[in-house]
């Protein structure tokens, strides 16, 4: 493909995605759906003109991993650990934990009954569908009350990290549950300690680097450490989350003379720049991830009757279990929170990362995308039915 045409395609993709984002904020329609549709249309166009996009299967998981890192970092940079937030933190942490455990068990039970595979395989297949997507949910609550908006922000942030950690634990427990518990605990504590050391070091670098290029090297270091930790089967996302929490709550960790050493007078301004860079980087990565995902979809997989039935069952179980968890963790009317349980990038990425020998036989390939689409549509209908709150 000619380089000029490639530049035009990439530029148009970002501009169209930005237009979708503006449209979504105005009409409460998740841009994810529009990007998937655009990707499917692009596939039909390339097939018509006999043009093939290479390395789709390689690019998709890589973009998903980069997007996941940026989503977790963005969530960490948004979370405040102040005393007045402790009740909210406890309730949203419990809500995300209950959602992952309960929804995974319910959906795994359905798969076990339908496919008659081992329950372990069913658990691994079901877990990705139990994780709420912050990238889809947070824009969807722009017009609800601040209390409910904060609940979704914190809940989805916790759900992302807990869901990935639970997925890694399930993979470790393949041969021995007790060995998995030991390895998971050891690796998590090791990663938490390494994360704190990295946080202080990176904070020092932020305060000392005077070059106009400052944050891209810092983010590159995070990517590097993440990849090394992932190769060693450590809870690498902990580093990203702890770094984001650390920077956004430095007053809790850095005090007195240590603050004079590690922070400079421009820290708050530079932190805002990092937040903007992370948000825009995440936007670009998510744009191409969902475009390529839409391009990779085989349309027949989305109209498969079995896939539609299973996806609908999953959504029904997710909403029913969410009603119960909100009764326990949220004080006040649960609408429209009940319907705000969209699935997104993390669901697709974890599903793609299931080892081939652990995949369920008979599990339809269209189910992950159908769950993302249906859950997003349910969120839109629920928010509109609940009315816009101020």
mmCIF file of C-alpha atoms in Angstrom:
data_model
loop_
_atom_site.group_PDB
_atom_site.id
_atom_site.type_symbol
_atom_site.label_atom_id
_atom_site.label_comp_id
_atom_site.label_asym_id
_atom_site.label_seq_id
_atom_site.Cartn_x
_atom_site.Cartn_y
_atom_site.Cartn_z
ATOM 1 C CA UNK A 1 0.000 0.000 0.000
ATOM 2 C CA UNK A 2 1.278 3.473 -0.891
ATOM 3 C CA UNK A 3 2.513 5.440 2.155
ATOM 4 C CA UNK A 4 0.315 8.439 1.332
ATOM 5 C CA UNK A 5 -2.789 6.247 1.207
ATOM 6 C CA UNK A 6 -1.794 4.640 4.516
ATOM 7 C CA UNK A 7 -1.413 8.069 6.150
ATOM 8 C CA UNK A 8 -4.831 9.102 4.801
ATOM 9 C CA UNK A 9 -6.428 5.914 6.171
ATOM 10 C CA UNK A 10 -4.845 6.295 9.624
ATOM 11 C CA UNK A 11 -5.708 9.998 9.857
ATOM 12 C CA UNK A 12 -9.278 9.455 8.727
ATOM 13 C CA UNK A 13 -9.646 6.630 11.264
ATOM 14 C CA UNK A 14 -8.690 8.905 14.158
ATOM 15 C CA UNK A 15 -10.867 11.772 12.899
ATOM 16 C CA UNK A 16 -13.874 9.508 12.372
ATOM 17 C CA UNK A 17 -13.356 7.991 15.827
ATOM 18 C CA UNK A 18 -13.237 11.498 17.306
ATOM 19 C CA UNK A 19 -16.476 12.352 15.513
ATOM 20 C CA UNK A 20 -17.994 9.130 16.895
ATOM 21 C CA UNK A 21 -16.870 10.160 20.377
ATOM 22 C CA UNK A 22 -18.559 13.556 20.027
ATOM 23 C CA UNK A 23 -21.680 11.861 18.688
ATOM 24 C CA UNK A 24 -21.620 9.373 21.574
ATOM 25 C CA UNK A 25 -21.397 12.076 24.226
ATOM 26 C CA UNK A 26 -24.329 13.883 22.626
ATOM 27 C CA UNK A 27 -26.640 10.899 22.054
ATOM 28 C CA UNK A 28 -25.373 8.428 24.700
ATOM 29 C CA UNK A 29 -24.388 5.888 22.056
ATOM 30 C CA UNK A 30 -21.106 4.033 22.835
ATOM 31 C CA UNK A 31 -18.492 4.830 20.209
ATOM 32 C CA UNK A 32 -17.373 1.184 20.471
ATOM 33 C CA UNK A 33 -20.460 0.122 18.505
ATOM 34 C CA UNK A 34 -19.808 2.652 15.774
ATOM 35 C CA UNK A 35 -16.131 1.633 15.508
ATOM 36 C CA UNK A 36 -17.046 -2.048 15.239
ATOM 37 C CA UNK A 37 -19.566 -1.225 12.522
ATOM 38 C CA UNK A 38 -16.995 0.878 10.649
ATOM 39 C CA UNK A 39 -14.492 -1.979 10.863
ATOM 40 C CA UNK A 40 -17.044 -4.410 9.403
ATOM 41 C CA UNK A 41 -17.857 -1.986 6.580
ATOM 42 C CA UNK A 42 -14.122 -1.563 5.917
ATOM 43 C CA UNK A 43 -13.744 -5.340 5.609
ATOM 44 C CA UNK A 44 -16.527 -5.510 3.025
ATOM 45 C CA UNK A 45 -14.927 -2.625 1.103
ATOM 46 C CA UNK A 46 -11.472 -4.234 1.103
ATOM 47 C CA UNK A 47 -12.965 -7.539 -0.006
ATOM 48 C CA UNK A 48 -14.755 -5.763 -2.847
ATOM 49 C CA UNK A 49 -11.531 -4.096 -4.030
ATOM 50 C CA UNK A 50 -9.513 -7.267 -3.327
ATOM 51 C CA UNK A 51 -7.287 -5.587 -0.718
ATOM 52 C CA UNK A 52 -6.022 -7.519 2.305
ATOM 53 C CA UNK A 53 -4.905 -6.018 5.634
ATOM 54 C CA UNK A 54 -1.925 -8.095 6.851
ATOM 55 C CA UNK A 55 -1.042 -9.280 10.388
ATOM 56 C CA UNK A 56 -4.516 -8.665 11.847
ATOM 57 C CA UNK A 57 -4.202 -11.597 14.267
ATOM 58 C CA UNK A 58 -0.877 -10.229 15.533
ATOM 59 C CA UNK A 59 -1.839 -6.559 15.712
ATOM 60 C CA UNK A 60 -5.119 -7.094 17.589
ATOM 61 C CA UNK A 61 -3.724 -8.634 20.831
ATOM 62 C CA UNK A 62 -0.822 -6.156 20.855
ATOM 63 C CA UNK A 63 -3.143 -3.169 20.559
ATOM 64 C CA UNK A 64 -5.384 -4.731 23.201
ATOM 65 C CA UNK A 65 -2.502 -5.060 25.654
ATOM 66 C CA UNK A 66 -1.363 -1.464 25.069
ATOM 67 C CA UNK A 67 -4.953 -0.299 25.465
ATOM 68 C CA UNK A 68 -5.334 -2.275 28.694
ATOM 69 C CA UNK A 69 -2.183 -0.687 30.157
ATOM 70 C CA UNK A 70 -3.356 2.810 29.276
ATOM 71 C CA UNK A 71 -6.883 2.143 30.596
ATOM 72 C CA UNK A 72 -5.548 0.931 33.957
ATOM 73 C CA UNK A 73 -3.111 3.868 34.144
ATOM 74 C CA UNK A 74 -5.899 6.309 33.280
ATOM 75 C CA UNK A 75 -8.145 4.759 35.942
ATOM 76 C CA UNK A 76 -5.374 4.949 38.530
ATOM 77 C CA UNK A 77 -4.777 8.608 37.729
ATOM 78 C CA UNK A 78 -8.488 9.282 38.293
ATOM 79 C CA UNK A 79 -8.858 7.558 41.680
ATOM 80 C CA UNK A 80 -8.563 9.610 44.858
ATOM 81 C CA UNK A 81 -7.711 7.849 48.140
ATOM 82 C CA UNK A 82 -8.906 10.561 50.521
ATOM 83 C CA UNK A 83 -10.536 9.826 53.877
ATOM 84 C CA UNK A 84 -13.956 10.974 52.693
ATOM 85 C CA UNK A 85 -13.737 8.421 49.845
ATOM 86 C CA UNK A 86 -13.099 5.407 52.087
ATOM 87 C CA UNK A 87 -16.748 4.316 52.178
ATOM 88 C CA UNK A 88 -17.013 4.609 48.399
ATOM 89 C CA UNK A 89 -13.754 2.693 47.959
ATOM 90 C CA UNK A 90 -14.928 -0.161 50.183
ATOM 91 C CA UNK A 91 -18.343 -0.436 48.531
ATOM 92 C CA UNK A 92 -17.065 -0.299 44.949
ATOM 93 C CA UNK A 93 -14.262 -2.762 45.701
ATOM 94 C CA UNK A 94 -16.832 -5.168 47.166
ATOM 95 C CA UNK A 95 -19.181 -4.580 44.216
ATOM 96 C CA UNK A 96 -16.499 -5.368 41.637
ATOM 97 C CA UNK A 97 -15.314 -8.424 43.568
ATOM 98 C CA UNK A 98 -18.839 -9.814 43.973
ATOM 99 C CA UNK A 99 -19.602 -9.102 40.313
ATOM 100 C CA UNK A 100 -16.565 -11.004 39.071
ATOM 101 C CA UNK A 101 -17.036 -14.006 41.378
ATOM 102 C CA UNK A 102 -20.813 -14.317 41.072
ATOM 103 C CA UNK A 103 -21.164 -13.614 37.356
ATOM 104 C CA UNK A 104 -18.276 -15.934 36.511
ATOM 105 C CA UNK A 105 -19.805 -18.814 38.492
ATOM 106 C CA UNK A 106 -23.252 -18.277 36.978
ATOM 107 C CA UNK A 107 -22.024 -18.075 33.385
ATOM 108 C CA UNK A 108 -19.622 -20.993 33.892
ATOM 109 C CA UNK A 109 -22.557 -23.064 35.157
ATOM 110 C CA UNK A 110 -24.526 -22.269 32.009
ATOM 111 C CA UNK A 111 -21.574 -23.266 29.813
ATOM 112 C CA UNK A 112 -21.088 -26.455 31.831
ATOM 113 C CA UNK A 113 -24.711 -27.453 31.287
ATOM 114 C CA UNK A 114 -24.693 -26.540 27.592
ATOM 115 C CA UNK A 115 -21.287 -27.842 26.484
ATOM 116 C CA UNK A 116 -20.584 -30.587 29.041
ATOM 117 C CA UNK A 117 -16.893 -29.655 29.300
ATOM 118 C CA UNK A 118 -14.876 -29.481 32.533
ATOM 119 C CA UNK A 119 -15.996 -26.797 34.963
ATOM 120 C CA UNK A 120 -12.430 -25.435 35.035
ATOM 121 C CA UNK A 121 -12.540 -24.771 31.295
ATOM 122 C CA UNK A 122 -15.969 -23.190 31.720
ATOM 123 C CA UNK A 123 -14.635 -20.871 34.444
ATOM 124 C CA UNK A 124 -11.801 -19.649 32.218
ATOM 125 C CA UNK A 125 -14.201 -19.057 29.315
ATOM 126 C CA UNK A 126 -16.732 -17.218 31.521
ATOM 127 C CA UNK A 127 -14.412 -14.953 33.502
ATOM 128 C CA UNK A 128 -13.678 -12.413 30.712
ATOM 129 C CA UNK A 129 -17.420 -11.721 30.447
ATOM 130 C CA UNK A 130 -17.701 -10.767 34.135
ATOM 131 C CA UNK A 131 -15.593 -7.589 33.846
ATOM 132 C CA UNK A 132 -17.239 -4.222 33.318
ATOM 133 C CA UNK A 133 -15.486 -1.964 30.812
ATOM 134 C CA UNK A 134 -14.475 1.443 32.172
ATOM 135 C CA UNK A 135 -13.818 2.744 28.649
ATOM 136 C CA UNK A 136 -17.486 2.160 27.745
ATOM 137 C CA UNK A 137 -19.167 2.627 31.132
ATOM 138 C CA UNK A 138 -17.639 5.967 32.178
ATOM 139 C CA UNK A 139 -18.747 7.941 29.074
ATOM 140 C CA UNK A 140 -22.171 6.324 29.490
ATOM 141 C CA UNK A 141 -22.705 7.905 32.921
ATOM 142 C CA UNK A 142 -21.822 11.457 31.906
ATOM 143 C CA UNK A 143 -25.387 12.613 32.540
ATOM 144 C CA UNK A 144 -26.177 10.801 35.797
ATOM 145 C CA UNK A 145 -25.702 12.133 39.319
ATOM 146 C CA UNK A 146 -22.192 12.613 40.694
ATOM 147 C CA UNK A 147 -22.673 9.872 43.310
ATOM 148 C CA UNK A 148 -23.618 7.274 40.708
ATOM 149 C CA UNK A 149 -20.945 8.481 38.299
ATOM 150 C CA UNK A 150 -18.242 8.105 40.956
ATOM 151 C CA UNK A 151 -19.557 4.646 41.826
ATOM 152 C CA UNK A 152 -19.166 3.502 38.204
ATOM 153 C CA UNK A 153 -15.698 5.086 37.872
ATOM 154 C CA UNK A 154 -14.329 3.348 40.966
ATOM 155 C CA UNK A 155 -16.176 0.078 40.359
ATOM 156 C CA UNK A 156 -14.945 -0.268 36.772
ATOM 157 C CA UNK A 157 -11.377 0.646 37.775
ATOM 158 C CA UNK A 158 -11.314 -2.068 40.434
ATOM 159 C CA UNK A 159 -13.053 -4.568 38.146
ATOM 160 C CA UNK A 160 -10.365 -4.250 35.479
ATOM 161 C CA UNK A 161 -7.429 -5.019 37.755
ATOM 162 C CA UNK A 162 -9.256 -7.674 39.822
ATOM 163 C CA UNK A 163 -10.548 -9.383 36.682
ATOM 164 C CA UNK A 164 -7.105 -9.659 35.106
ATOM 165 C CA UNK A 165 -5.601 -10.918 38.389
ATOM 166 C CA UNK A 166 -8.387 -13.511 38.718
ATOM 167 C CA UNK A 167 -7.788 -14.635 35.125
ATOM 168 C CA UNK A 168 -4.055 -15.067 35.808
ATOM 169 C CA UNK A 169 -4.860 -16.999 39.000
ATOM 170 C CA UNK A 170 -7.140 -19.381 37.101
ATOM 171 C CA UNK A 171 -4.379 -20.067 34.578
ATOM 172 C CA UNK A 172 -1.908 -20.731 37.426
ATOM 173 C CA UNK A 173 -4.335 -23.152 39.102
ATOM 174 C CA UNK A 174 -4.385 -25.430 36.082
ATOM 175 C CA UNK A 175 -2.454 -28.203 37.837
ATOM 176 C CA UNK A 176 -2.603 -27.402 41.567
ATOM 177 C CA UNK A 177 -4.787 -24.947 43.460
ATOM 178 C CA UNK A 178 -2.439 -24.740 46.458
ATOM 179 C CA UNK A 179 0.573 -24.146 44.270
ATOM 180 C CA UNK A 180 -1.402 -21.454 42.454
ATOM 181 C CA UNK A 181 -2.312 -19.752 45.766
ATOM 182 C CA UNK A 182 1.342 -19.730 46.845
ATOM 183 C CA UNK A 183 2.652 -18.495 43.489
ATOM 184 C CA UNK A 184 -0.108 -15.892 43.148
ATOM 185 C CA UNK A 185 0.475 -14.498 46.675
ATOM 186 C CA UNK A 186 4.246 -14.480 46.235
ATOM 187 C CA UNK A 187 4.117 -12.835 42.823
ATOM 188 C CA UNK A 188 1.540 -10.236 43.919
ATOM 189 C CA UNK A 189 3.563 -9.184 46.988
ATOM 190 C CA UNK A 190 6.767 -9.108 44.944
ATOM 191 C CA UNK A 191 5.133 -6.992 42.266
ATOM 192 C CA UNK A 192 3.623 -4.625 44.850
ATOM 193 C CA UNK A 193 7.070 -4.044 46.392
ATOM 194 C CA UNK A 194 8.721 -3.559 43.007
ATOM 195 C CA UNK A 195 5.907 -1.207 42.029
ATOM 196 C CA UNK A 196 6.484 1.052 45.036
ATOM 197 C CA UNK A 197 10.223 1.198 44.284
ATOM 198 C CA UNK A 198 9.487 2.042 40.638
ATOM 199 C CA UNK A 199 6.978 4.696 41.728
ATOM 200 C CA UNK A 200 9.499 6.589 43.854
ATOM 201 C CA UNK A 201 12.135 6.298 41.117
ATOM 202 C CA UNK A 202 9.799 7.491 38.364
ATOM 203 C CA UNK A 203 8.500 10.336 40.540
ATOM 204 C CA UNK A 204 12.099 11.439 41.084
ATOM 205 C CA UNK A 205 12.709 11.339 37.322
ATOM 206 C CA UNK A 206 9.572 13.377 36.630
ATOM 207 C CA UNK A 207 10.825 16.056 38.996
ATOM 208 C CA UNK A 208 14.360 16.070 37.590
ATOM 209 C CA UNK A 209 13.939 15.675 33.825
ATOM 210 C CA UNK A 210 14.084 19.123 32.236
ATOM 211 C CA UNK A 211 13.940 17.949 28.615
ATOM 212 C CA UNK A 212 10.823 18.916 26.693
ATOM 213 C CA UNK A 213 10.215 15.196 26.034
ATOM 214 C CA UNK A 214 9.387 13.929 29.516
ATOM 215 C CA UNK A 215 6.377 11.645 29.740
ATOM 216 C CA UNK A 216 6.834 9.363 26.737
ATOM 217 C CA UNK A 217 10.068 7.924 28.232
ATOM 218 C CA UNK A 218 8.249 7.445 31.563
ATOM 219 C CA UNK A 219 5.352 5.620 29.877
ATOM 220 C CA UNK A 220 7.840 3.583 27.831
ATOM 221 C CA UNK A 221 9.522 2.487 31.074
ATOM 222 C CA UNK A 222 6.110 1.370 32.353
ATOM 223 C CA UNK A 223 5.502 -0.624 29.149
ATOM 224 C CA UNK A 224 8.978 -2.182 29.457
ATOM 225 C CA UNK A 225 8.573 -3.205 33.100
ATOM 226 C CA UNK A 226 5.055 -4.493 32.354
ATOM 227 C CA UNK A 227 6.322 -6.693 29.510
ATOM 228 C CA UNK A 228 9.236 -8.062 31.574
ATOM 229 C CA UNK A 229 6.906 -8.807 34.501
ATOM 230 C CA UNK A 230 4.399 -10.450 32.140
ATOM 231 C CA UNK A 231 7.102 -12.708 30.729
ATOM 232 C CA UNK A 232 7.860 -13.793 34.298
ATOM 233 C CA UNK A 233 4.133 -14.370 35.012
ATOM 234 C CA UNK A 234 3.932 -11.592 37.620
ATOM 235 C CA UNK A 235 0.849 -9.442 38.305
ATOM 236 C CA UNK A 236 2.200 -6.772 35.984
ATOM 237 C CA UNK A 237 -0.941 -4.623 35.934
ATOM 238 C CA UNK A 238 -0.388 -3.925 39.638
ATOM 239 C CA UNK A 239 2.592 -1.784 38.661
ATOM 240 C CA UNK A 240 0.443 0.326 36.338
ATOM 241 C CA UNK A 241 -2.390 0.744 38.845
ATOM 242 C CA UNK A 242 -0.081 1.519 41.784
ATOM 243 C CA UNK A 243 1.859 4.048 39.690
ATOM 244 C CA UNK A 244 -1.355 5.860 38.727
ATOM 245 C CA UNK A 245 -2.664 5.818 42.316
ATOM 246 C CA UNK A 246 0.735 6.941 43.610
ATOM 247 C CA UNK A 247 0.971 9.964 41.311
ATOM 248 C CA UNK A 248 -2.611 11.080 41.909
ATOM 249 C CA UNK A 249 -2.282 10.734 45.690
ATOM 250 C CA UNK A 250 1.328 11.720 46.337
ATOM 251 C CA UNK A 251 0.330 13.651 49.455
ATOM 252 C CA UNK A 252 -0.412 10.298 51.120
ATOM 253 C CA UNK A 253 2.939 8.715 50.254
ATOM 254 C CA UNK A 254 5.379 11.616 49.949
ATOM 255 C CA UNK A 255 5.580 14.010 52.881
ATOM 256 C CA UNK A 256 7.999 16.333 54.657
ATOM 257 C CA UNK A 257 11.578 16.469 53.411
ATOM 258 C CA UNK A 258 10.937 13.598 51.007
ATOM 259 C CA UNK A 259 8.430 15.806 49.197
ATOM 260 C CA UNK A 260 11.109 18.455 48.655
ATOM 261 C CA UNK A 261 13.404 15.854 47.091
ATOM 262 C CA UNK A 262 10.922 14.077 44.835
ATOM 263 C CA UNK A 263 8.501 16.823 43.781
ATOM 264 C CA UNK A 264 8.938 20.204 42.154
ATOM 265 C CA UNK A 265 6.760 23.295 42.037
ATOM 266 C CA UNK A 266 5.308 22.336 38.664
ATOM 267 C CA UNK A 267 4.262 18.814 39.701
ATOM 268 C CA UNK A 268 0.478 19.444 39.645
ATOM 269 C CA UNK A 269 0.677 20.993 36.180
ATOM 270 C CA UNK A 270 2.856 18.147 34.906
ATOM 271 C CA UNK A 271 0.477 15.575 36.408
ATOM 272 C CA UNK A 272 -2.362 17.128 34.423
ATOM 273 C CA UNK A 273 -0.252 16.872 31.262
ATOM 274 C CA UNK A 274 0.385 13.179 31.974
ATOM 275 C CA UNK A 275 -3.345 12.589 32.443
ATOM 276 C CA UNK A 276 -4.072 14.259 29.101
ATOM 277 C CA UNK A 277 -1.342 12.284 27.325
ATOM 278 C CA UNK A 278 -2.618 9.009 28.797
ATOM 279 C CA UNK A 279 -6.224 9.781 27.848
ATOM 280 C CA UNK A 280 -5.316 10.712 24.270
ATOM 281 C CA UNK A 281 -2.976 7.732 23.870
ATOM 282 C CA UNK A 282 -5.690 5.420 25.175
ATOM 283 C CA UNK A 283 -8.178 6.976 22.768
ATOM 284 C CA UNK A 284 -5.943 6.294 19.745
ATOM 285 C CA UNK A 285 -5.151 2.721 20.790
ATOM 286 C CA UNK A 286 -8.814 1.897 21.491
ATOM 287 C CA UNK A 287 -9.780 3.411 18.139
ATOM 288 C CA UNK A 288 -7.583 1.049 16.148
ATOM 289 C CA UNK A 289 -8.293 -1.926 18.420
ATOM 290 C CA UNK A 290 -12.048 -1.807 17.842
ATOM 291 C CA UNK A 291 -11.649 -0.910 14.165
ATOM 292 C CA UNK A 292 -9.424 -3.936 13.597
ATOM 293 C CA UNK A 293 -11.688 -6.081 15.777
ATOM 294 C CA UNK A 294 -14.641 -5.068 13.607
ATOM 295 C CA UNK A 295 -12.542 -5.805 10.514
ATOM 296 C CA UNK A 296 -11.686 -9.285 11.830
ATOM 297 C CA UNK A 297 -15.318 -10.233 12.555
ATOM 298 C CA UNK A 298 -16.902 -12.821 10.314
ATOM 299 C CA UNK A 299 -20.500 -11.545 9.876
ATOM 300 C CA UNK A 300 -21.888 -15.098 9.947
ATOM 301 C CA UNK A 301 -20.600 -15.470 13.520
ATOM 302 C CA UNK A 302 -22.847 -12.612 14.682
ATOM 303 C CA UNK A 303 -26.045 -14.126 13.293
ATOM 304 C CA UNK A 304 -25.390 -17.622 14.609
ATOM 305 C CA UNK A 305 -28.495 -18.607 16.626
ATOM 306 C CA UNK A 306 -26.529 -20.435 19.319
ATOM 307 C CA UNK A 307 -24.206 -17.461 19.777
ATOM 308 C CA UNK A 308 -27.144 -15.066 20.109
ATOM 309 C CA UNK A 309 -28.889 -17.314 22.667
ATOM 310 C CA UNK A 310 -25.774 -17.762 24.820
ATOM 311 C CA UNK A 311 -24.919 -14.055 24.630
ATOM 312 C CA UNK A 312 -28.451 -13.118 25.681
ATOM 313 C CA UNK A 313 -28.272 -15.588 28.583
ATOM 314 C CA UNK A 314 -24.970 -14.043 29.674
ATOM 315 C CA UNK A 315 -26.455 -10.535 29.652
ATOM 316 C CA UNK A 316 -29.525 -11.682 31.601
ATOM 317 C CA UNK A 317 -27.324 -13.315 34.250
ATOM 318 C CA UNK A 318 -25.031 -10.267 34.431
ATOM 319 C CA UNK A 319 -27.976 -7.896 35.003
ATOM 320 C CA UNK A 320 -29.685 -10.219 37.510
ATOM 321 C CA UNK A 321 -26.494 -10.635 39.545
ATOM 322 C CA UNK A 322 -25.768 -6.905 39.292
ATOM 323 C CA UNK A 323 -29.169 -6.174 40.806
ATOM 324 C CA UNK A 324 -28.215 -8.278 43.821
ATOM 325 C CA UNK A 325 -24.741 -6.752 44.217
ATOM 326 C CA UNK A 326 -26.137 -3.216 44.005
ATOM 327 C CA UNK A 327 -28.653 -4.060 46.726
ATOM 328 C CA UNK A 328 -25.688 -4.926 48.938
ATOM 329 C CA UNK A 329 -23.202 -2.212 47.961
ATOM 330 C CA UNK A 330 -25.142 0.853 46.750
ATOM 331 C CA UNK A 331 -27.228 3.070 48.997
ATOM 332 C CA UNK A 332 -30.222 4.514 47.170
ATOM 333 C CA UNK A 333 -32.057 3.768 43.926
ATOM 334 C CA UNK A 334 -30.047 1.470 41.710
ATOM 335 C CA UNK A 335 -31.430 2.781 38.412
ATOM 336 C CA UNK A 336 -29.865 3.433 35.985
ATOM 337 C CA UNK A 337 -26.768 1.801 37.559
ATOM 338 C CA UNK A 338 -28.412 -1.588 37.151
ATOM 339 C CA UNK A 339 -28.103 -1.364 33.364
ATOM 340 C CA UNK A 340 -24.588 0.077 33.279
ATOM 341 C CA UNK A 341 -22.593 -3.129 32.915
ATOM 342 C CA UNK A 342 -21.014 -2.930 29.447
ATOM 343 C CA UNK A 343 -18.231 -5.236 28.335
ATOM 344 C CA UNK A 344 -15.370 -4.027 26.159
ATOM 345 C CA UNK A 345 -11.653 -4.231 25.493
ATOM 346 C CA UNK A 346 -10.695 -6.291 28.577
ATOM 347 C CA UNK A 347 -13.321 -8.924 27.775
ATOM 348 C CA UNK A 348 -12.066 -9.322 24.202
ATOM 349 C CA UNK A 349 -8.392 -9.271 25.208
ATOM 350 C CA UNK A 350 -8.734 -11.901 27.953
ATOM 351 C CA UNK A 351 -10.782 -14.119 25.660
ATOM 352 C CA UNK A 352 -8.066 -13.888 22.991
ATOM 353 C CA UNK A 353 -5.450 -14.791 25.629
ATOM 354 C CA UNK A 354 -7.102 -18.066 26.623
ATOM 355 C CA UNK A 355 -4.598 -20.815 25.682
ATOM 356 C CA UNK A 356 -5.776 -22.905 22.764
ATOM 357 C CA UNK A 357 -5.781 -26.141 24.763
ATOM 358 C CA UNK A 358 -8.040 -24.553 27.432
ATOM 359 C CA UNK A 359 -10.704 -23.286 25.053
ATOM 360 C CA UNK A 360 -14.192 -24.747 25.142
ATOM 361 C CA UNK A 361 -15.168 -26.971 22.270
ATOM 362 C CA UNK A 362 -18.384 -25.699 20.729
ATOM 363 C CA UNK A 363 -18.039 -22.156 22.126
ATOM 364 C CA UNK A 364 -19.112 -19.834 19.313
ATOM 365 C CA UNK A 365 -16.541 -17.264 18.184
ATOM 366 C CA UNK A 366 -19.185 -14.551 17.800
ATOM 367 C CA UNK A 367 -20.146 -14.575 21.504
ATOM 368 C CA UNK A 368 -17.502 -12.085 22.784
ATOM 369 C CA UNK A 369 -18.431 -9.392 20.245
ATOM 370 C CA UNK A 370 -22.154 -10.055 20.689
ATOM 371 C CA UNK A 371 -21.842 -9.634 24.468
ATOM 372 C CA UNK A 372 -19.983 -6.329 23.960
ATOM 373 C CA UNK A 373 -22.663 -5.090 21.542
ATOM 374 C CA UNK A 374 -25.719 -6.261 23.509
ATOM 375 C CA UNK A 375 -24.390 -5.020 26.873
ATOM 376 C CA UNK A 376 -23.683 -1.610 25.338
ATOM 377 C CA UNK A 377 -27.184 -1.418 23.863
ATOM 378 C CA UNK A 378 -28.691 -2.436 27.222
ATOM 379 C CA UNK A 379 -26.704 0.362 28.879
ATOM 380 C CA UNK A 380 -27.960 2.932 26.365
ATOM 381 C CA UNK A 381 -31.587 1.828 26.777
ATOM 382 C CA UNK A 382 -31.301 1.717 30.556
ATOM 383 C CA UNK A 383 -29.781 5.184 30.866
ATOM 384 C CA UNK A 384 -32.381 6.689 28.534
ATOM 385 C CA UNK A 385 -35.228 4.940 30.308
ATOM 386 C CA UNK A 386 -33.942 6.055 33.687
ATOM 387 C CA UNK A 387 -33.857 9.623 32.467
ATOM 388 C CA UNK A 388 -30.991 12.029 32.546
ATOM 389 C CA UNK A 389 -30.063 13.062 36.063
ATOM 390 C CA UNK A 390 -28.229 16.119 37.175
#
